[in-house]
mmCIF file of C-alpha atoms in Angstrom:
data_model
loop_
_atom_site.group_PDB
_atom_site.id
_atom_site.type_symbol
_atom_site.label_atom_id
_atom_site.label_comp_id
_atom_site.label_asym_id
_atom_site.label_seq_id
_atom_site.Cartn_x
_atom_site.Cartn_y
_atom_site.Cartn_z
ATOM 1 C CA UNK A 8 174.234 143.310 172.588
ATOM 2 C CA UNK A 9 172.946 139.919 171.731
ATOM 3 C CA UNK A 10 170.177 139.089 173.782
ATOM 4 C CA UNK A 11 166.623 140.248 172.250
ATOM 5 C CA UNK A 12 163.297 140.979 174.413
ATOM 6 C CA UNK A 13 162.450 137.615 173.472
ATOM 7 C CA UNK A 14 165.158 135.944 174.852
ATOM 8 C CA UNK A 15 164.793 138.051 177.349
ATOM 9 C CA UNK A 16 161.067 137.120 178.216
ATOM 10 C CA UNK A 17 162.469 133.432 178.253
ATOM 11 C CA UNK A 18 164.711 133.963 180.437
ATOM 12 C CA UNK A 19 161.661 135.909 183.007
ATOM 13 C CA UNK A 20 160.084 132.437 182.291
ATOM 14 C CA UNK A 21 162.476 130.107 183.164
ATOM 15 C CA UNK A 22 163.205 132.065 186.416
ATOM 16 C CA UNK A 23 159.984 132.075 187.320
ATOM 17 C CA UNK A 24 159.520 128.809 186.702
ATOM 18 C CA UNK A 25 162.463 127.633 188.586
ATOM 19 C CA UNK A 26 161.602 129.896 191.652
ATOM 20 C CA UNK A 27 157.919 127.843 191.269
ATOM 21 C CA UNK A 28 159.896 124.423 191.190
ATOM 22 C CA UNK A 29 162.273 125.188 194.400
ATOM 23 C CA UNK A 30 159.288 126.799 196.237
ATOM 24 C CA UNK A 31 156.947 123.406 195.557
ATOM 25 C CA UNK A 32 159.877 121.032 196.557
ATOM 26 C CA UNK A 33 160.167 123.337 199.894
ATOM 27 C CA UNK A 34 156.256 122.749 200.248
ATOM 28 C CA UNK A 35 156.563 119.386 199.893
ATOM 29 C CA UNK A 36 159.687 118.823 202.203
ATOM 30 C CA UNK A 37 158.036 120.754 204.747
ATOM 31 C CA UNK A 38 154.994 118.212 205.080
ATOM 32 C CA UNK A 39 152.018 120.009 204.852
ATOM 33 C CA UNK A 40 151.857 122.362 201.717
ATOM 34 C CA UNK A 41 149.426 125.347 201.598
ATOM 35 C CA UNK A 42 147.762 124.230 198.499
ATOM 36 C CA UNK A 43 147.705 120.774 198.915
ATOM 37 C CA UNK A 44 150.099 117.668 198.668
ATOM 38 C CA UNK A 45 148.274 117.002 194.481
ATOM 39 C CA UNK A 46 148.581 120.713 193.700
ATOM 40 C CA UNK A 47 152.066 121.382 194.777
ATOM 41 C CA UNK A 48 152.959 118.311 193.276
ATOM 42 C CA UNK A 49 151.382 118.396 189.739
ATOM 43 C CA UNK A 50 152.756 122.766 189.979
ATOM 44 C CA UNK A 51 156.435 120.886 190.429
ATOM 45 C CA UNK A 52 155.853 118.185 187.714
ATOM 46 C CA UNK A 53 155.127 121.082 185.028
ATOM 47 C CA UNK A 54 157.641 123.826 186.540
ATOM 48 C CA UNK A 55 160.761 121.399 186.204
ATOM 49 C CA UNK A 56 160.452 120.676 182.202
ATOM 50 C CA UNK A 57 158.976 124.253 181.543
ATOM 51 C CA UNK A 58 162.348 126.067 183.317
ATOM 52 C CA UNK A 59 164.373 123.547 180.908
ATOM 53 C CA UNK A 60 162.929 123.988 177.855
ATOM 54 C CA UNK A 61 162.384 128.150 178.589
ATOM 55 C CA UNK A 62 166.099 128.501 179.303
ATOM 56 C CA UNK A 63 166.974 126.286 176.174
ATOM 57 C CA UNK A 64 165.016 128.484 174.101
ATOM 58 C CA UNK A 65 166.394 131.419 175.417
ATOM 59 C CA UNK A 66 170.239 129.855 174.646
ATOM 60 C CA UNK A 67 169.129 129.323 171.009
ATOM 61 C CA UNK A 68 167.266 132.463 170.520
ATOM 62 C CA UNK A 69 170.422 134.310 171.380
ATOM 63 C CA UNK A 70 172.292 132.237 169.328
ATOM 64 C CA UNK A 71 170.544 132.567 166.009
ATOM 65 C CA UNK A 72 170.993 136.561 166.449
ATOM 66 C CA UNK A 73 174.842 136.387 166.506
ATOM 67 C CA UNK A 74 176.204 137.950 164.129
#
């Protein structure tokens, strides 16, 4: 088994960070978001980068523990 608990808590984070990103685009297609046109927006502009760069780390955490 390659994965570790830390890749797989990076993986956790990149999910949930993804479901956070398609959930605010939703919002924001729908026209009148619950928390606010700024909020949903600025949760969208952080979600996006943080599911990339949780998922990369997760790919290269896996990677250094191959054996």
């Amino acid at each position: 088994m390659y994965i570790t608990p830390k890749s797989g808590l990076f993986l956790v984070c990149s999910c949930i960070s993804a479901i956070a990103a398609v959930g605010s685009i939703f919002e924001l297609s729908y026209g009148q978001p619950d928390l606010g046109v700024q909020t949903t927006a600025i949760i969208l502009a952080v979600s996006i980068p943080l599911t990339v760069i949780f998922f990369f780390a997760a790919v290269r955490d896996t990677k250094a523990n191959i054996k």
